[in-house]
Each structure stands twice: as structure tokens, then as C-alpha cells.
């Protein structure tokens, strides 16, 4: 009798222990995988997605792939192994990501892509991206106006493996190339990096001291370019970025960088989580896999309304 009672108590204690541990796995899990949070754009994505996931009652597993496709594949394995109900992904390469997203799909884990497309359809449930071409045209039109339709300029391009880098560059040139008195004297990739942009801008400026403007594929590179120009005493050079970061907002307010283009990172990430929730609970896919969100020009007129990749009222 005593033995039976001890066994019963032991079993009850074990059940309590299991019950205590259960909350860590009780909620459904959404994995959020982005490039490094050192870039405020990607951090805003992660923050937006995590906040929406928790609001909808999910646990959030926030991971960073550092633009490394192999690491991304390992993190997707982690998400699958943890039983994630969905993956929100800003990917590490349009081609390199296809197999990883297919792997998740085969494991029954749907992927919702944000910011960057992949070179395949029917693998991810959704690809929600900024209309980079439309946004680049907005930025280029403002750049042309600021330049007075003439002068030598430099273009800083993003990571060559990133589809967005090419789309933005094309959007810029489809506007700027219509103005024959605007002459590009240098075009270099700074790989989305502020440090690299600073270094590249120093070298370009030495070779081309007569430049009048710099148009950049993202705000991080624009900040690096502007810092190099300021260090050389060239605050007269017009700099235009792309992203809509708080850093560039503050620079615009201080009379530094002249304009940027807002792509709604925070709203985009939250939309992806909402669509994932609808898919998980109702098996409902969005009407279109590829979805474009328009960008907004940010300059001295509206920069004060910009906060964390969103416009406030």
C-alpha cells in the first residue's frame, strides 16, 4: 500500500513537472528569419513580425542568417525541428533560398517571404515585397530635381546577389538616363554596408572631385557616403538614399542627406504574420503569392512624420 501510494505520488509529481514545462511549447511557434539586425531595416522587420505574432497568440523564434545561405538553411532546419507553424523570411539570395524554402514546404512548414523575392513561384505561400522599381523612380525623380538636371554623379549599388539591388538601379537609370546633362562618373557596389560605402566614397571622391551628387541603393550606404563627404568638407554634394531609416530622417532634418524612399518594413512584416495566421488557422492562402507595396518619397516636407520605417499621422 505504501509502495502504491509512493508510486502514485511520484506519477502525480511527474505530471506536475510536465505541466510546468509545457508552456514553453504550448503556444504555436512562428519563426522569423532576417539578415543582421545591425541594419535597422531588418531589425524593424523582426520587431514588427514578433510583435504581431505575439499579439495573435504565437511564440516567436527570432533568428538572423547574416546573408549567409548555408546559415539560412540551418536556421530553417531549426524552425522545422522546433515545430514552427510558419516561417517569416527575408531571404539570403534569390536563387540560393529556393531549396531551403522548398525543404520547409516539404516538411509542412509554410514560408511567407518579405522584402526580397526568390526566383521561383509556388514554393513560398507569399512573397510580400516593396515596389522597388516604383520607389527607385520616386527617388530618381527627386534626385534629378535636386541636381538641377545636370552634373556629375555617383551611384552606390547594393549586394550584387540581391535582386532588389538590380531593380533599384534600373529604376534609377530609367529616369536619370533621360537627362543627358546628368553624367554618372562612377558606379560601385558597397554591398549594403555603411563602412564599405565610406571607403568606396573616399576613393571615388579622390578620382572625381567634381561630383555633384550621390544616389544610393539603400540608406546605410547613403549614410556611409555622406560621412565620407562630410569628412572631406564636401557637404555640398547631394545624397539620396532608399529605405526610410530613422538615421536618414535625422540627417534630412539636420540638412545633410536630402531625401530617401520609404519602404514599409514594419507593416510588411506584420502583413506577412497576419497572412501566416490566416493560413495556419483557416488554410487560406493570399489571393496572389507576389504582392507589391508602394514606396513613399521622404524629404524635408515629411521627414518629421517618419518613425521606424512607417509614416505617422
mmCIF file of C-alpha atoms in Angstrom:
data_model
loop_
_atom_site.group_PDB
_atom_site.id
_atom_site.type_symbol
_atom_site.label_atom_id
_atom_site.label_comp_id
_atom_site.label_asym_id
_atom_site.label_seq_id
_atom_site.Cartn_x
_atom_site.Cartn_y
_atom_site.Cartn_z
ATOM 1 C CA UNK A 1 0.000 0.000 0.000
ATOM 2 C CA UNK A 2 2.771 2.372 0.914
ATOM 3 C CA UNK A 3 4.598 1.443 -2.278
ATOM 4 C CA UNK A 4 1.485 2.065 -4.368
ATOM 5 C CA UNK A 5 0.922 5.427 -2.678
ATOM 6 C CA UNK A 6 4.551 6.459 -3.294
ATOM 7 C CA UNK A 7 4.234 5.465 -6.960
ATOM 8 C CA UNK A 8 1.009 7.433 -7.283
ATOM 9 C CA UNK A 9 2.578 10.500 -5.699
ATOM 10 C CA UNK A 10 5.627 10.139 -7.939
ATOM 11 C CA UNK A 11 3.440 9.903 -11.026
ATOM 12 C CA UNK A 12 1.470 12.978 -9.910
ATOM 13 C CA UNK A 13 4.701 14.901 -9.316
ATOM 14 C CA UNK A 14 5.877 13.900 -12.772
ATOM 15 C CA UNK A 15 2.656 15.199 -14.296
ATOM 16 C CA UNK A 16 3.083 18.483 -12.453
ATOM 17 C CA UNK A 17 6.643 18.752 -13.729
ATOM 18 C CA UNK A 18 5.435 18.172 -17.277
ATOM 19 C CA UNK A 19 2.701 20.713 -16.757
ATOM 20 C CA UNK A 20 5.238 23.275 -15.599
ATOM 21 C CA UNK A 21 7.446 22.686 -18.635
ATOM 22 C CA UNK A 22 4.563 22.678 -21.097
ATOM 23 C CA UNK A 23 4.094 26.459 -21.560
ATOM 24 C CA UNK A 24 7.427 26.701 -23.425
ATOM 25 C CA UNK A 25 5.878 24.538 -26.163
ATOM 26 C CA UNK A 26 2.172 25.152 -25.602
ATOM 27 C CA UNK A 27 1.799 28.113 -27.913
ATOM 28 C CA UNK A 28 2.165 27.685 -31.658
ATOM 29 C CA UNK A 29 5.507 28.921 -32.927
ATOM 30 C CA UNK A 30 6.322 31.300 -35.788
ATOM 31 C CA UNK A 31 9.967 31.552 -36.871
ATOM 32 C CA UNK A 32 11.188 34.966 -38.041
ATOM 33 C CA UNK A 33 14.447 34.873 -40.013
ATOM 34 C CA UNK A 34 16.119 38.018 -41.363
ATOM 35 C CA UNK A 35 19.546 39.433 -42.184
ATOM 36 C CA UNK A 36 21.564 41.070 -39.407
ATOM 37 C CA UNK A 37 19.801 43.455 -37.050
ATOM 38 C CA UNK A 38 22.825 45.754 -37.329
ATOM 39 C CA UNK A 39 20.846 47.186 -40.244
ATOM 40 C CA UNK A 40 17.843 48.992 -38.703
ATOM 41 C CA UNK A 41 15.649 47.991 -41.647
ATOM 42 C CA UNK A 42 15.995 44.286 -40.868
ATOM 43 C CA UNK A 43 15.619 44.930 -37.150
ATOM 44 C CA UNK A 44 12.338 46.736 -37.850
ATOM 45 C CA UNK A 45 11.130 43.721 -39.808
ATOM 46 C CA UNK A 46 11.920 41.391 -36.922
ATOM 47 C CA UNK A 47 10.370 43.702 -34.317
ATOM 48 C CA UNK A 48 7.201 44.153 -36.378
ATOM 49 C CA UNK A 49 6.789 40.453 -37.082
ATOM 50 C CA UNK A 50 7.480 39.439 -33.483
ATOM 51 C CA UNK A 51 5.020 41.984 -32.089
ATOM 52 C CA UNK A 52 2.251 40.839 -34.441
ATOM 53 C CA UNK A 53 2.959 37.154 -33.770
ATOM 54 C CA UNK A 54 2.689 37.669 -30.011
ATOM 55 C CA UNK A 55 -0.449 39.790 -30.439
ATOM 56 C CA UNK A 56 -2.043 36.866 -32.303
ATOM 57 C CA UNK A 57 -1.057 34.401 -29.567
ATOM 58 C CA UNK A 58 2.065 32.795 -31.020
ATOM 59 C CA UNK A 59 5.531 32.296 -29.681
ATOM 60 C CA UNK A 60 8.180 33.956 -31.853
ATOM 61 C CA UNK A 61 11.570 32.465 -32.646
ATOM 62 C CA UNK A 62 13.722 35.334 -33.992
ATOM 63 C CA UNK A 63 16.830 34.277 -35.914
ATOM 64 C CA UNK A 64 19.472 36.002 -38.068
ATOM 65 C CA UNK A 65 21.121 34.475 -41.155
ATOM 66 C CA UNK A 66 23.659 37.272 -41.851
ATOM 67 C CA UNK A 67 23.045 36.946 -45.619
ATOM 68 C CA UNK A 68 24.668 33.503 -45.494
ATOM 69 C CA UNK A 69 22.617 30.961 -47.472
ATOM 70 C CA UNK A 70 24.167 27.996 -45.635
ATOM 71 C CA UNK A 71 23.352 29.504 -42.243
ATOM 72 C CA UNK A 72 19.849 30.281 -43.503
ATOM 73 C CA UNK A 73 19.371 26.628 -44.450
ATOM 74 C CA UNK A 74 20.477 25.552 -40.962
ATOM 75 C CA UNK A 75 18.064 28.031 -39.344
ATOM 76 C CA UNK A 76 15.208 26.694 -41.440
ATOM 77 C CA UNK A 77 16.163 23.218 -40.192
ATOM 78 C CA UNK A 78 15.941 24.650 -36.667
ATOM 79 C CA UNK A 79 12.494 26.101 -37.359
ATOM 80 C CA UNK A 80 11.299 22.776 -38.758
ATOM 81 C CA UNK A 81 12.788 20.884 -35.799
ATOM 82 C CA UNK A 82 11.092 23.217 -33.314
ATOM 83 C CA UNK A 83 7.732 22.539 -34.938
ATOM 84 C CA UNK A 84 7.203 26.044 -36.316
ATOM 85 C CA UNK A 85 3.769 26.586 -37.818
ATOM 86 C CA UNK A 86 5.162 29.120 -40.297
ATOM 87 C CA UNK A 87 8.351 30.901 -41.297
ATOM 88 C CA UNK A 88 8.594 34.642 -41.965
ATOM 89 C CA UNK A 89 11.726 35.108 -44.065
ATOM 90 C CA UNK A 90 13.764 37.965 -45.525
ATOM 91 C CA UNK A 91 15.972 35.709 -47.560
ATOM 92 C CA UNK A 92 19.692 35.326 -48.215
ATOM 93 C CA UNK A 93 19.601 35.109 -52.004
ATOM 94 C CA UNK A 94 17.031 34.848 -54.787
ATOM 95 C CA UNK A 95 18.488 31.596 -56.147
ATOM 96 C CA UNK A 96 20.181 30.183 -53.045
ATOM 97 C CA UNK A 97 16.975 30.319 -50.979
ATOM 98 C CA UNK A 98 14.686 28.281 -53.235
ATOM 99 C CA UNK A 99 15.861 24.868 -51.989
ATOM 100 C CA UNK A 100 15.601 25.909 -48.325
ATOM 101 C CA UNK A 101 12.036 27.176 -48.716
ATOM 102 C CA UNK A 102 11.137 24.011 -50.644
ATOM 103 C CA UNK A 103 12.602 21.971 -47.786
ATOM 104 C CA UNK A 104 10.325 23.783 -45.340
ATOM 105 C CA UNK A 105 7.315 23.260 -47.607
ATOM 106 C CA UNK A 106 8.081 19.532 -47.890
ATOM 107 C CA UNK A 107 8.188 19.390 -44.082
ATOM 108 C CA UNK A 108 4.755 21.009 -43.898
ATOM 109 C CA UNK A 109 6.010 24.427 -42.795
ATOM 110 C CA UNK A 110 4.755 27.292 -44.997
ATOM 111 C CA UNK A 111 7.026 30.258 -45.729
ATOM 112 C CA UNK A 112 5.989 33.888 -46.058
ATOM 113 C CA UNK A 113 8.721 35.975 -47.674
ATOM 114 C CA UNK A 114 9.199 39.688 -47.086
ATOM 115 C CA UNK A 115 11.385 42.381 -48.676
ATOM 116 C CA UNK A 116 13.232 40.103 -51.141
ATOM 117 C CA UNK A 117 11.780 37.778 -53.751
ATOM 118 C CA UNK A 118 13.088 34.365 -54.735
ATOM 119 C CA UNK A 119 13.448 33.123 -58.303
ATOM 120 C CA UNK A 120 10.621 30.610 -58.039
ATOM 121 C CA UNK A 121 6.866 30.629 -57.548
ATOM 122 C CA UNK A 122 4.689 28.053 -55.838
ATOM 123 C CA UNK A 123 7.323 27.322 -53.196
ATOM 124 C CA UNK A 124 6.501 30.081 -50.701
ATOM 125 C CA UNK A 125 2.890 30.838 -49.812
ATOM 126 C CA UNK A 126 3.507 34.581 -50.125
ATOM 127 C CA UNK A 127 6.190 36.973 -51.306
ATOM 128 C CA UNK A 128 5.406 40.432 -49.933
ATOM 129 C CA UNK A 129 7.888 42.987 -51.222
ATOM 130 C CA UNK A 130 8.211 46.711 -51.649
ATOM 131 C CA UNK A 131 7.659 48.015 -55.159
ATOM 132 C CA UNK A 132 11.366 48.681 -55.532
ATOM 133 C CA UNK A 133 11.110 49.869 -59.122
ATOM 134 C CA UNK A 134 8.358 52.372 -58.311
ATOM 135 C CA UNK A 135 10.279 53.547 -55.246
ATOM 136 C CA UNK A 136 13.528 53.936 -57.175
ATOM 137 C CA UNK A 137 11.763 56.052 -59.761
ATOM 138 C CA UNK A 138 10.450 58.312 -56.987
ATOM 139 C CA UNK A 139 13.969 58.676 -55.596
ATOM 140 C CA UNK A 140 15.466 59.312 -59.039
ATOM 141 C CA UNK A 141 12.898 61.991 -59.851
ATOM 142 C CA UNK A 142 13.754 63.800 -56.624
ATOM 143 C CA UNK A 143 17.476 63.372 -57.334
ATOM 144 C CA UNK A 144 17.101 64.881 -60.821
ATOM 145 C CA UNK A 145 15.246 67.863 -59.349
ATOM 146 C CA UNK A 146 17.829 68.386 -56.599
ATOM 147 C CA UNK A 147 20.642 68.171 -59.156
ATOM 148 C CA UNK A 148 19.004 70.764 -61.385
ATOM 149 C CA UNK A 149 19.010 68.156 -64.189
ATOM 150 C CA UNK A 150 22.781 68.388 -64.679
ATOM 151 C CA UNK A 151 26.141 67.483 -63.170
ATOM 152 C CA UNK A 152 28.393 64.508 -62.473
ATOM 153 C CA UNK A 153 27.090 61.892 -60.068
ATOM 154 C CA UNK A 154 27.951 58.568 -58.450
ATOM 155 C CA UNK A 155 25.765 55.523 -57.868
ATOM 156 C CA UNK A 156 26.333 53.153 -54.948
ATOM 157 C CA UNK A 157 24.757 49.762 -55.652
ATOM 158 C CA UNK A 158 23.746 47.091 -53.140
ATOM 159 C CA UNK A 159 24.817 43.464 -52.919
ATOM 160 C CA UNK A 160 25.010 42.054 -56.434
ATOM 161 C CA UNK A 161 23.302 38.765 -55.447
ATOM 162 C CA UNK A 162 20.283 40.694 -54.132
ATOM 163 C CA UNK A 163 17.518 41.108 -56.708
ATOM 164 C CA UNK A 164 16.482 44.406 -55.125
ATOM 165 C CA UNK A 165 19.871 45.962 -55.873
ATOM 166 C CA UNK A 166 19.396 45.454 -59.595
ATOM 167 C CA UNK A 167 15.751 46.534 -59.592
ATOM 168 C CA UNK A 168 16.537 49.783 -57.775
ATOM 169 C CA UNK A 169 19.460 50.552 -60.064
ATOM 170 C CA UNK A 170 17.255 50.019 -63.123
ATOM 171 C CA UNK A 171 14.544 52.244 -61.636
ATOM 172 C CA UNK A 172 17.107 54.986 -61.039
ATOM 173 C CA UNK A 173 18.523 54.814 -64.548
ATOM 174 C CA UNK A 174 15.177 54.614 -66.318
ATOM 175 C CA UNK A 175 14.625 58.150 -65.005
ATOM 176 C CA UNK A 176 18.109 59.671 -64.804
ATOM 177 C CA UNK A 177 19.275 58.463 -68.209
ATOM 178 C CA UNK A 178 16.640 60.672 -69.847
ATOM 179 C CA UNK A 179 18.720 63.696 -68.790
ATOM 180 C CA UNK A 180 21.862 63.911 -70.965
ATOM 181 C CA UNK A 181 23.489 66.544 -68.766
ATOM 182 C CA UNK A 182 23.486 64.164 -65.802
ATOM 183 C CA UNK A 183 26.639 62.058 -66.130
ATOM 184 C CA UNK A 184 27.478 59.029 -63.992
ATOM 185 C CA UNK A 185 31.235 59.067 -63.370
ATOM 186 C CA UNK A 186 31.348 56.050 -61.035
ATOM 187 C CA UNK A 187 29.117 53.094 -60.164
ATOM 188 C CA UNK A 188 30.265 50.716 -57.436
ATOM 189 C CA UNK A 189 28.744 48.139 -55.126
ATOM 190 C CA UNK A 190 29.153 48.784 -51.417
ATOM 191 C CA UNK A 191 27.204 45.618 -50.511
ATOM 192 C CA UNK A 192 24.595 47.490 -48.436
ATOM 193 C CA UNK A 193 27.401 48.346 -45.953
ATOM 194 C CA UNK A 194 27.957 51.742 -44.300
ATOM 195 C CA UNK A 195 31.640 51.030 -43.669
ATOM 196 C CA UNK A 196 32.223 49.883 -47.226
ATOM 197 C CA UNK A 197 30.326 52.860 -48.621
ATOM 198 C CA UNK A 198 32.543 55.211 -46.608
ATOM 199 C CA UNK A 199 35.675 53.595 -48.016
ATOM 200 C CA UNK A 200 34.362 53.491 -51.587
ATOM 201 C CA UNK A 201 33.242 57.119 -51.399
ATOM 202 C CA UNK A 202 36.676 58.239 -50.235
ATOM 203 C CA UNK A 203 38.300 56.599 -53.268
ATOM 204 C CA UNK A 204 35.669 57.817 -55.721
ATOM 205 C CA UNK A 205 35.961 61.384 -54.437
ATOM 206 C CA UNK A 206 39.721 61.386 -54.897
ATOM 207 C CA UNK A 207 39.312 60.294 -58.525
ATOM 208 C CA UNK A 208 36.279 62.524 -59.182
ATOM 209 C CA UNK A 209 36.494 65.679 -57.065
ATOM 210 C CA UNK A 210 33.925 67.472 -59.237
ATOM 211 C CA UNK A 211 30.958 65.240 -58.357
ATOM 212 C CA UNK A 212 27.701 66.964 -57.507
ATOM 213 C CA UNK A 213 25.564 64.061 -56.308
ATOM 214 C CA UNK A 214 25.383 60.504 -54.980
ATOM 215 C CA UNK A 215 22.384 58.223 -55.392
ATOM 216 C CA UNK A 216 22.469 55.140 -53.183
ATOM 217 C CA UNK A 217 20.691 51.788 -53.256
ATOM 218 C CA UNK A 218 19.967 51.969 -49.521
ATOM 219 C CA UNK A 219 20.158 54.316 -46.548
ATOM 220 C CA UNK A 220 23.026 52.506 -44.869
ATOM 221 C CA UNK A 221 25.298 53.144 -47.851
ATOM 222 C CA UNK A 222 23.955 56.703 -48.126
ATOM 223 C CA UNK A 223 24.984 57.329 -44.511
ATOM 224 C CA UNK A 224 28.484 55.980 -45.202
ATOM 225 C CA UNK A 225 28.830 58.096 -48.339
ATOM 226 C CA UNK A 226 27.620 61.234 -46.578
ATOM 227 C CA UNK A 227 30.053 60.679 -43.696
ATOM 228 C CA UNK A 228 32.964 60.378 -46.150
ATOM 229 C CA UNK A 229 31.868 63.508 -47.992
ATOM 230 C CA UNK A 230 31.491 65.445 -44.725
ATOM 231 C CA UNK A 231 34.961 64.316 -43.594
ATOM 232 C CA UNK A 232 36.335 65.718 -46.854
ATOM 233 C CA UNK A 233 34.493 69.006 -46.344
ATOM 234 C CA UNK A 234 32.081 68.262 -49.191
ATOM 235 C CA UNK A 235 28.689 68.836 -47.640
ATOM 236 C CA UNK A 236 27.673 70.473 -50.913
ATOM 237 C CA UNK A 237 27.249 67.058 -52.582
ATOM 238 C CA UNK A 238 23.613 65.931 -52.859
ATOM 239 C CA UNK A 239 22.961 62.465 -51.368
ATOM 240 C CA UNK A 240 19.749 60.471 -51.822
ATOM 241 C CA UNK A 241 19.115 57.082 -50.192
ATOM 242 C CA UNK A 242 16.483 54.342 -50.129
ATOM 243 C CA UNK A 243 14.745 52.634 -47.164
ATOM 244 C CA UNK A 244 13.349 55.353 -44.912
ATOM 245 C CA UNK A 245 15.522 54.837 -41.836
ATOM 246 C CA UNK A 246 15.429 56.993 -38.715
ATOM 247 C CA UNK A 247 19.130 57.782 -39.223
ATOM 248 C CA UNK A 248 18.461 59.321 -42.619
ATOM 249 C CA UNK A 249 15.345 61.047 -41.273
ATOM 250 C CA UNK A 250 17.552 62.763 -38.705
ATOM 251 C CA UNK A 251 20.147 63.618 -41.355
ATOM 252 C CA UNK A 252 17.462 65.200 -43.544
ATOM 253 C CA UNK A 253 16.230 67.246 -40.575
ATOM 254 C CA UNK A 254 19.807 68.432 -39.962
ATOM 255 C CA UNK A 255 20.282 69.476 -43.597
ATOM 256 C CA UNK A 256 22.530 66.544 -44.509
ATOM 257 C CA UNK A 257 21.163 63.813 -46.768
ATOM 258 C CA UNK A 258 18.444 65.333 -48.939
ATOM 259 C CA UNK A 259 15.940 62.510 -49.474
ATOM 260 C CA UNK A 260 15.181 58.825 -49.181
ATOM 261 C CA UNK A 261 12.419 56.431 -50.208
ATOM 262 C CA UNK A 262 10.365 54.720 -47.521
ATOM 263 C CA UNK A 263 9.682 51.043 -47.937
ATOM 264 C CA UNK A 264 7.289 49.938 -45.204
ATOM 265 C CA UNK A 265 9.368 47.243 -43.489
ATOM 266 C CA UNK A 266 7.365 47.163 -40.264
ATOM 267 C CA UNK A 267 3.953 46.983 -41.988
ATOM 268 C CA UNK A 268 5.233 44.431 -44.492
ATOM 269 C CA UNK A 269 6.421 42.081 -41.758
ATOM 270 C CA UNK A 270 3.157 42.426 -39.854
ATOM 271 C CA UNK A 271 1.164 41.703 -43.007
ATOM 272 C CA UNK A 272 3.186 38.518 -43.509
ATOM 273 C CA UNK A 273 2.359 37.336 -39.983
ATOM 274 C CA UNK A 274 -1.336 38.111 -40.491
ATOM 275 C CA UNK A 275 -1.335 36.062 -43.706
ATOM 276 C CA UNK A 276 0.533 33.249 -41.938
ATOM 277 C CA UNK A 277 -2.079 33.283 -39.173
ATOM 278 C CA UNK A 278 -4.890 33.048 -41.739
ATOM 279 C CA UNK A 279 -3.110 30.145 -43.431
ATOM 280 C CA UNK A 280 -2.469 28.304 -40.142
ATOM 281 C CA UNK A 281 -5.995 28.718 -38.760
ATOM 282 C CA UNK A 282 -8.131 28.746 -41.904
ATOM 283 C CA UNK A 283 -5.883 27.122 -44.542
ATOM 284 C CA UNK A 284 -6.423 30.313 -46.536
ATOM 285 C CA UNK A 285 -3.711 31.479 -48.931
ATOM 286 C CA UNK A 286 -3.481 35.101 -50.112
ATOM 287 C CA UNK A 287 -5.142 35.859 -53.454
ATOM 288 C CA UNK A 288 -1.712 36.426 -55.019
ATOM 289 C CA UNK A 289 1.620 34.944 -53.996
ATOM 290 C CA UNK A 290 3.608 38.004 -55.131
ATOM 291 C CA UNK A 291 2.351 41.202 -53.533
ATOM 292 C CA UNK A 292 3.821 44.678 -54.056
ATOM 293 C CA UNK A 293 3.628 47.515 -51.524
ATOM 294 C CA UNK A 294 4.233 51.004 -52.892
ATOM 295 C CA UNK A 295 7.027 53.170 -51.534
ATOM 296 C CA UNK A 296 6.844 56.839 -50.444
ATOM 297 C CA UNK A 297 9.308 59.668 -51.094
ATOM 298 C CA UNK A 298 10.736 61.156 -47.897
ATOM 299 C CA UNK A 299 12.287 64.638 -47.954
ATOM 300 C CA UNK A 300 12.258 67.780 -45.861
ATOM 301 C CA UNK A 301 8.483 68.093 -46.265
ATOM 302 C CA UNK A 302 7.526 64.891 -44.454
ATOM 303 C CA UNK A 303 10.653 63.541 -42.730
ATOM 304 C CA UNK A 304 9.342 64.621 -39.310
ATOM 305 C CA UNK A 305 6.474 62.121 -39.706
ATOM 306 C CA UNK A 306 8.805 59.167 -40.251
ATOM 307 C CA UNK A 307 9.288 56.701 -37.395
ATOM 308 C CA UNK A 308 10.808 53.204 -37.675
ATOM 309 C CA UNK A 309 10.018 52.693 -41.364
ATOM 310 C CA UNK A 310 6.479 53.990 -41.110
ATOM 311 C CA UNK A 311 4.776 57.354 -41.547
ATOM 312 C CA UNK A 312 2.813 58.670 -38.574
ATOM 313 C CA UNK A 313 -0.167 60.996 -38.858
#
